[in-house]
Amino acid sequence: LRNIQVPKRASYIRVILLELSRIASHLLWLGPFMADIGAQTPFFYIFRERELVYDLFEAATGMRMMHNYFRIGGVAADLPHGWIDKCLDFCDYFLTGVAEYQKLITRNPIFLERVEGVGIIGGEEAINWGLSGPMLRASGIQWDLRKVDHYECYDEFDWEVQWQKEGDSLARYLILISEMTESIKIIQQALEGIPGGPYENLEIRCFDRVRDLQWNDFEYRFITKKPSP
């Protein structure tokens, strides 16, 4: 909104943490989803991996949840020594975990019988109901804010928008599984190419009370750059 420049290193760190948050969120959905349809074993495996993501959050931000890590102009602190190697190790391990999920869940005929063709939401319905994220993309809408809005440094990485056209529970499951794999791809690229330099814009500490009065007002409005689909 104010054209504040974020240092490249801070932008890379933000992307890494955002994608780790995406993985944690998807795992939080996937575990109870599997329990709801009668599959208890995957639930425990899934939450095992989720705890590893929280370990990375705690090491980087000091908190497992409610991190308060992003700041106007950057992030609160630089990544600690050894964190990048720890995160790379997690990425390698987690890919084997996703393969394990595929083996336990995706090819299971009982699972397929309980989710395929169930809870179908068409593309037009998804838009009219205001759905977003994986729910929207599972209904055949290839719309991802990371691609549309070009925010942070997502355009510098090689990744694809994951989508399905069936709109059923199976499609939503497949979206989340494939998105976690894409998130790992993004994280690995960011970790391997993260630049040096500052992690915050030191010139942006606070808004001037007189010159930037509107940004200190509680009633300011955010203006979106791109329309919804």
Short mmCIF file of C-alpha atoms in Angstrom, two decimals:
data_model
loop_
_atom_site.label_atom_id
_atom_site.label_comp_id
_atom_site.label_asym_id
_atom_site.label_seq_id
_atom_site.Cartn_x
_atom_site.Cartn_y
_atom_site.Cartn_z
CA LEU A 1 0.00 0.00 0.00
CA ARG A 2 2.87 2.41 0.71
CA ASN A 3 5.41 0.90 -1.71
CA ILE A 4 7.66 -0.13 1.17
CA GLN A 5 10.63 -2.06 -0.17
CA VAL A 6 11.25 -5.42 1.50
CA PRO A 7 14.85 -6.70 1.33
CA LYS A 8 15.26 -9.73 -0.89
CA ARG A 9 16.46 -11.90 1.99
CA ALA A 10 13.38 -11.01 4.02
CA SER A 11 11.13 -11.83 1.08
CA TYR A 12 12.74 -15.27 0.73
CA ILE A 13 12.34 -15.90 4.46
CA ARG A 14 8.70 -14.90 4.26
CA VAL A 15 8.05 -17.32 1.39
CA ILE A 16 9.72 -20.17 3.28
CA LEU A 17 7.62 -19.53 6.39
CA LEU A 18 4.45 -19.08 4.35
CA GLU A 19 4.90 -22.42 2.64
CA LEU A 20 5.70 -24.16 5.91
CA SER A 21 2.48 -22.66 7.27
CA ARG A 22 0.63 -23.99 4.22
CA ILE A 23 1.97 -27.48 4.88
CA ALA A 24 1.01 -27.31 8.58
CA SER A 25 -2.48 -26.10 7.64
CA HIS A 26 -2.98 -28.83 5.07
CA LEU A 27 -1.82 -31.47 7.55
CA LEU A 28 -4.24 -30.12 10.15
CA TRP A 29 -7.04 -30.62 7.61
CA LEU A 30 -5.85 -34.00 6.38
CA GLY A 31 -5.50 -35.73 9.76
CA PRO A 32 -9.05 -35.15 11.06
CA PHE A 33 -10.44 -35.70 7.55
CA MET A 34 -8.95 -39.19 7.54
CA ALA A 35 -10.24 -39.86 11.06
CA ASP A 36 -13.73 -38.73 10.02
CA ILE A 37 -13.89 -41.36 7.29
CA GLY A 38 -12.61 -44.11 9.56
CA ALA A 39 -8.86 -44.16 8.89
CA GLN A 40 -7.11 -43.76 12.24
CA THR A 41 -3.53 -44.77 11.40
CA PRO A 42 -2.76 -41.93 8.93
CA PHE A 43 -3.94 -39.42 11.54
CA PHE A 44 -0.98 -40.19 13.81
CA TYR A 45 1.55 -40.18 10.97
CA ILE A 46 0.23 -36.84 9.71
CA PHE A 47 0.46 -35.13 13.10
CA ARG A 48 3.98 -36.49 13.54
CA GLU A 49 5.06 -34.45 10.51
CA ARG A 50 3.07 -31.45 11.66
CA GLU A 51 5.05 -31.35 14.90
CA LEU A 52 8.27 -31.19 12.89
CA VAL A 53 6.97 -28.09 11.10
CA TYR A 54 6.20 -26.52 14.47
CA ASP A 55 9.74 -27.31 15.59
CA LEU A 56 11.01 -25.26 12.64
CA PHE A 57 8.65 -22.41 13.54
CA GLU A 58 9.88 -22.42 17.12
CA ALA A 59 13.53 -22.43 16.08
CA ALA A 60 13.03 -19.48 13.71
CA THR A 61 10.51 -17.33 15.58
CA GLY A 62 10.55 -18.50 19.20
CA MET A 63 6.91 -19.61 18.99
CA ARG A 64 5.23 -22.73 17.69
CA MET A 65 2.01 -20.86 16.92
CA MET A 66 0.99 -17.17 16.74
CA HIS A 67 4.51 -16.30 15.63
CA ASN A 68 4.15 -12.52 15.13
CA TYR A 69 7.25 -12.84 12.94
CA PHE A 70 6.48 -10.79 9.84
CA ARG A 71 7.07 -7.06 10.12
CA ILE A 72 6.38 -4.03 7.95
CA GLY A 73 9.48 -3.92 5.79
CA GLY A 74 10.78 -7.42 6.59
CA VAL A 75 10.78 -9.95 9.42
CA ALA A 76 11.42 -9.71 13.16
CA ALA A 77 14.77 -11.51 13.16
CA ASP A 78 17.12 -13.32 10.84
CA LEU A 79 17.12 -17.11 10.59
CA PRO A 80 19.31 -18.65 13.32
CA HIS A 81 22.51 -20.52 12.55
CA GLY A 82 21.84 -24.04 11.26
CA TRP A 83 18.15 -23.44 10.57
CA ILE A 84 18.49 -23.65 6.78
CA ASP A 85 20.19 -27.06 6.98
CA LYS A 86 17.55 -28.25 9.43
CA CYS A 87 14.78 -27.14 7.08
CA LEU A 88 16.43 -28.82 4.08
CA ASP A 89 16.61 -32.05 6.07
CA PHE A 90 12.91 -31.71 6.86
CA CYS A 91 12.08 -31.23 3.17
CA ASP A 92 13.85 -34.45 2.21
CA TYR A 93 12.16 -36.33 5.03
CA PHE A 94 8.70 -34.90 4.36
CA LEU A 95 8.73 -35.99 0.71
CA THR A 96 9.07 -39.57 1.93
CA GLY A 97 6.17 -38.87 4.28
CA VAL A 98 3.96 -37.71 1.41
CA ALA A 99 4.87 -40.88 -0.49
CA GLU A 100 3.79 -42.81 2.61
CA TYR A 101 0.45 -40.99 2.63
CA GLN A 102 -0.04 -41.87 -1.02
CA LYS A 103 0.61 -45.53 -0.26
CA LEU A 104 -1.66 -45.64 2.79
CA ILE A 105 -4.48 -43.46 1.51
CA THR A 106 -4.65 -42.54 -2.17
CA ARG A 107 -4.66 -46.08 -3.55
CA ASN A 108 -6.85 -47.50 -0.80
CA PRO A 109 -10.10 -48.80 -2.34
CA ILE A 110 -12.08 -48.23 0.88
CA PHE A 111 -10.91 -44.60 0.98
CA LEU A 112 -11.81 -44.08 -2.68
CA GLU A 113 -15.27 -45.54 -2.16
CA ARG A 114 -15.96 -43.08 0.65
CA VAL A 115 -14.77 -39.87 -1.03
CA GLU A 116 -15.05 -40.24 -4.81
CA GLY A 117 -18.14 -38.46 -6.13
CA VAL A 118 -19.07 -37.22 -2.64
CA GLY A 119 -19.70 -33.54 -1.84
CA ILE A 120 -19.41 -32.27 -5.39
CA ILE A 121 -19.08 -28.48 -5.76
CA GLY A 122 -19.06 -27.13 -9.31
CA GLY A 123 -16.90 -24.23 -10.44
CA GLU A 124 -19.80 -21.77 -10.69
CA GLU A 125 -21.07 -22.76 -7.25
CA ALA A 126 -17.59 -22.38 -5.78
CA ILE A 127 -17.31 -18.82 -7.11
CA ASN A 128 -20.84 -17.84 -6.07
CA TRP A 129 -20.27 -19.20 -2.57
CA GLY A 130 -17.01 -17.30 -2.20
CA LEU A 131 -14.77 -20.34 -1.88
CA SER A 132 -11.04 -19.86 -2.19
CA GLY A 133 -7.77 -21.76 -1.97
CA PRO A 134 -7.81 -25.55 -2.41
CA MET A 135 -11.62 -25.66 -2.28
CA LEU A 136 -11.82 -23.38 -5.31
CA ARG A 137 -9.03 -25.10 -7.23
CA ALA A 138 -10.60 -28.53 -6.63
CA SER A 139 -13.66 -27.31 -8.54
CA GLY A 140 -11.79 -26.60 -11.76
CA ILE A 141 -10.83 -22.96 -11.15
CA GLN A 142 -7.10 -22.44 -11.81
CA TRP A 143 -6.79 -19.38 -9.56
CA ASP A 144 -3.98 -18.98 -7.05
CA LEU A 145 -3.25 -15.62 -5.44
CA ARG A 146 0.47 -16.36 -5.44
CA LYS A 147 0.40 -16.41 -9.24
CA VAL A 148 -2.26 -13.75 -9.78
CA ASP A 149 -0.97 -11.08 -7.42
CA HIS A 150 2.76 -11.77 -7.91
CA TYR A 151 3.46 -10.98 -4.27
CA GLU A 152 6.71 -11.58 -2.43
CA CYS A 153 9.17 -13.42 -4.70
CA TYR A 154 7.01 -16.34 -5.84
CA ASP A 155 7.65 -15.49 -9.49
CA GLU A 156 11.32 -16.38 -9.01
CA PHE A 157 10.54 -20.03 -8.28
CA ASP A 158 9.50 -22.92 -10.49
CA TRP A 159 6.13 -24.25 -9.34
CA GLU A 160 2.70 -25.00 -10.73
CA VAL A 161 -0.85 -24.25 -9.61
CA GLN A 162 -2.47 -27.53 -8.56
CA TRP A 163 -6.09 -28.03 -9.57
CA GLN A 164 -8.72 -30.68 -10.19
CA LYS A 165 -11.98 -30.47 -12.09
CA GLU A 166 -14.18 -33.03 -10.33
CA GLY A 167 -15.04 -30.86 -7.31
CA ASP A 168 -15.61 -33.82 -4.97
CA SER A 169 -13.97 -34.82 -1.70
CA LEU A 170 -11.35 -36.85 -3.55
CA ALA A 171 -10.40 -33.83 -5.66
CA ARG A 172 -9.96 -31.69 -2.56
CA TYR A 173 -7.78 -34.36 -0.98
CA LEU A 174 -5.63 -34.64 -4.13
CA ILE A 175 -5.22 -30.86 -4.23
CA LEU A 176 -3.88 -30.73 -0.69
CA ILE A 177 -1.50 -33.64 -1.22
CA SER A 178 -0.09 -32.15 -4.43
CA GLU A 179 0.11 -28.64 -2.94
CA MET A 180 2.28 -29.89 -0.10
CA THR A 181 4.69 -31.34 -2.65
CA GLU A 182 4.73 -28.03 -4.53
CA SER A 183 5.35 -26.20 -1.25
CA ILE A 184 8.41 -28.35 -0.64
CA LYS A 185 9.67 -27.49 -4.13
CA ILE A 186 9.29 -23.79 -3.39
CA ILE A 187 10.95 -24.08 0.02
CA GLN A 188 13.91 -26.01 -1.36
CA GLN A 189 14.47 -23.45 -4.12
CA ALA A 190 14.23 -20.58 -1.62
CA LEU A 191 16.62 -22.22 0.83
CA GLU A 192 19.18 -22.97 -1.85
CA GLY A 193 19.02 -19.49 -3.37
CA ILE A 194 18.44 -17.30 -0.31
CA PRO A 195 20.57 -14.16 -0.66
CA GLY A 196 22.53 -12.36 2.01
CA GLY A 197 21.80 -8.86 3.19
CA PRO A 198 19.43 -7.33 5.73
CA TYR A 199 16.27 -9.03 6.95
CA GLU A 200 14.37 -5.76 7.49
CA ASN A 201 14.04 -2.30 6.02
CA LEU A 202 15.65 -0.20 8.74
CA GLU A 203 14.14 3.00 7.35
CA ILE A 204 10.62 1.78 8.06
CA ARG A 205 10.19 1.77 11.80
CA CYS A 206 6.89 3.61 12.08
CA PHE A 207 4.63 5.89 10.09
CA ASP A 208 5.01 9.64 10.46
CA ARG A 209 2.11 10.97 12.53
CA VAL A 210 1.60 14.02 10.32
CA ARG A 211 2.71 12.97 6.82
CA ASP A 212 1.19 9.48 7.00
CA LEU A 213 -1.87 10.25 9.09
CA GLN A 214 -4.20 7.97 7.11
CA TRP A 215 -2.05 4.89 7.77
CA ASN A 216 -2.30 5.43 11.53
CA ASP A 217 -6.07 5.69 11.33
CA PHE A 218 -8.05 2.64 12.44
CA GLU A 219 -10.46 3.20 9.57
CA TYR A 220 -8.00 2.87 6.69
CA ARG A 221 -8.99 0.48 3.90
CA PHE A 222 -7.00 -2.17 2.12
CA ILE A 223 -7.32 -2.01 -1.65
CA THR A 224 -6.93 -5.29 -3.50
CA LYS A 225 -4.85 -5.26 -6.66
CA LYS A 226 -6.61 -8.10 -8.44
CA PRO A 227 -10.29 -9.04 -8.72
CA SER A 228 -11.60 -12.40 -7.61
CA PRO A 229 -12.37 -14.90 -10.37
#
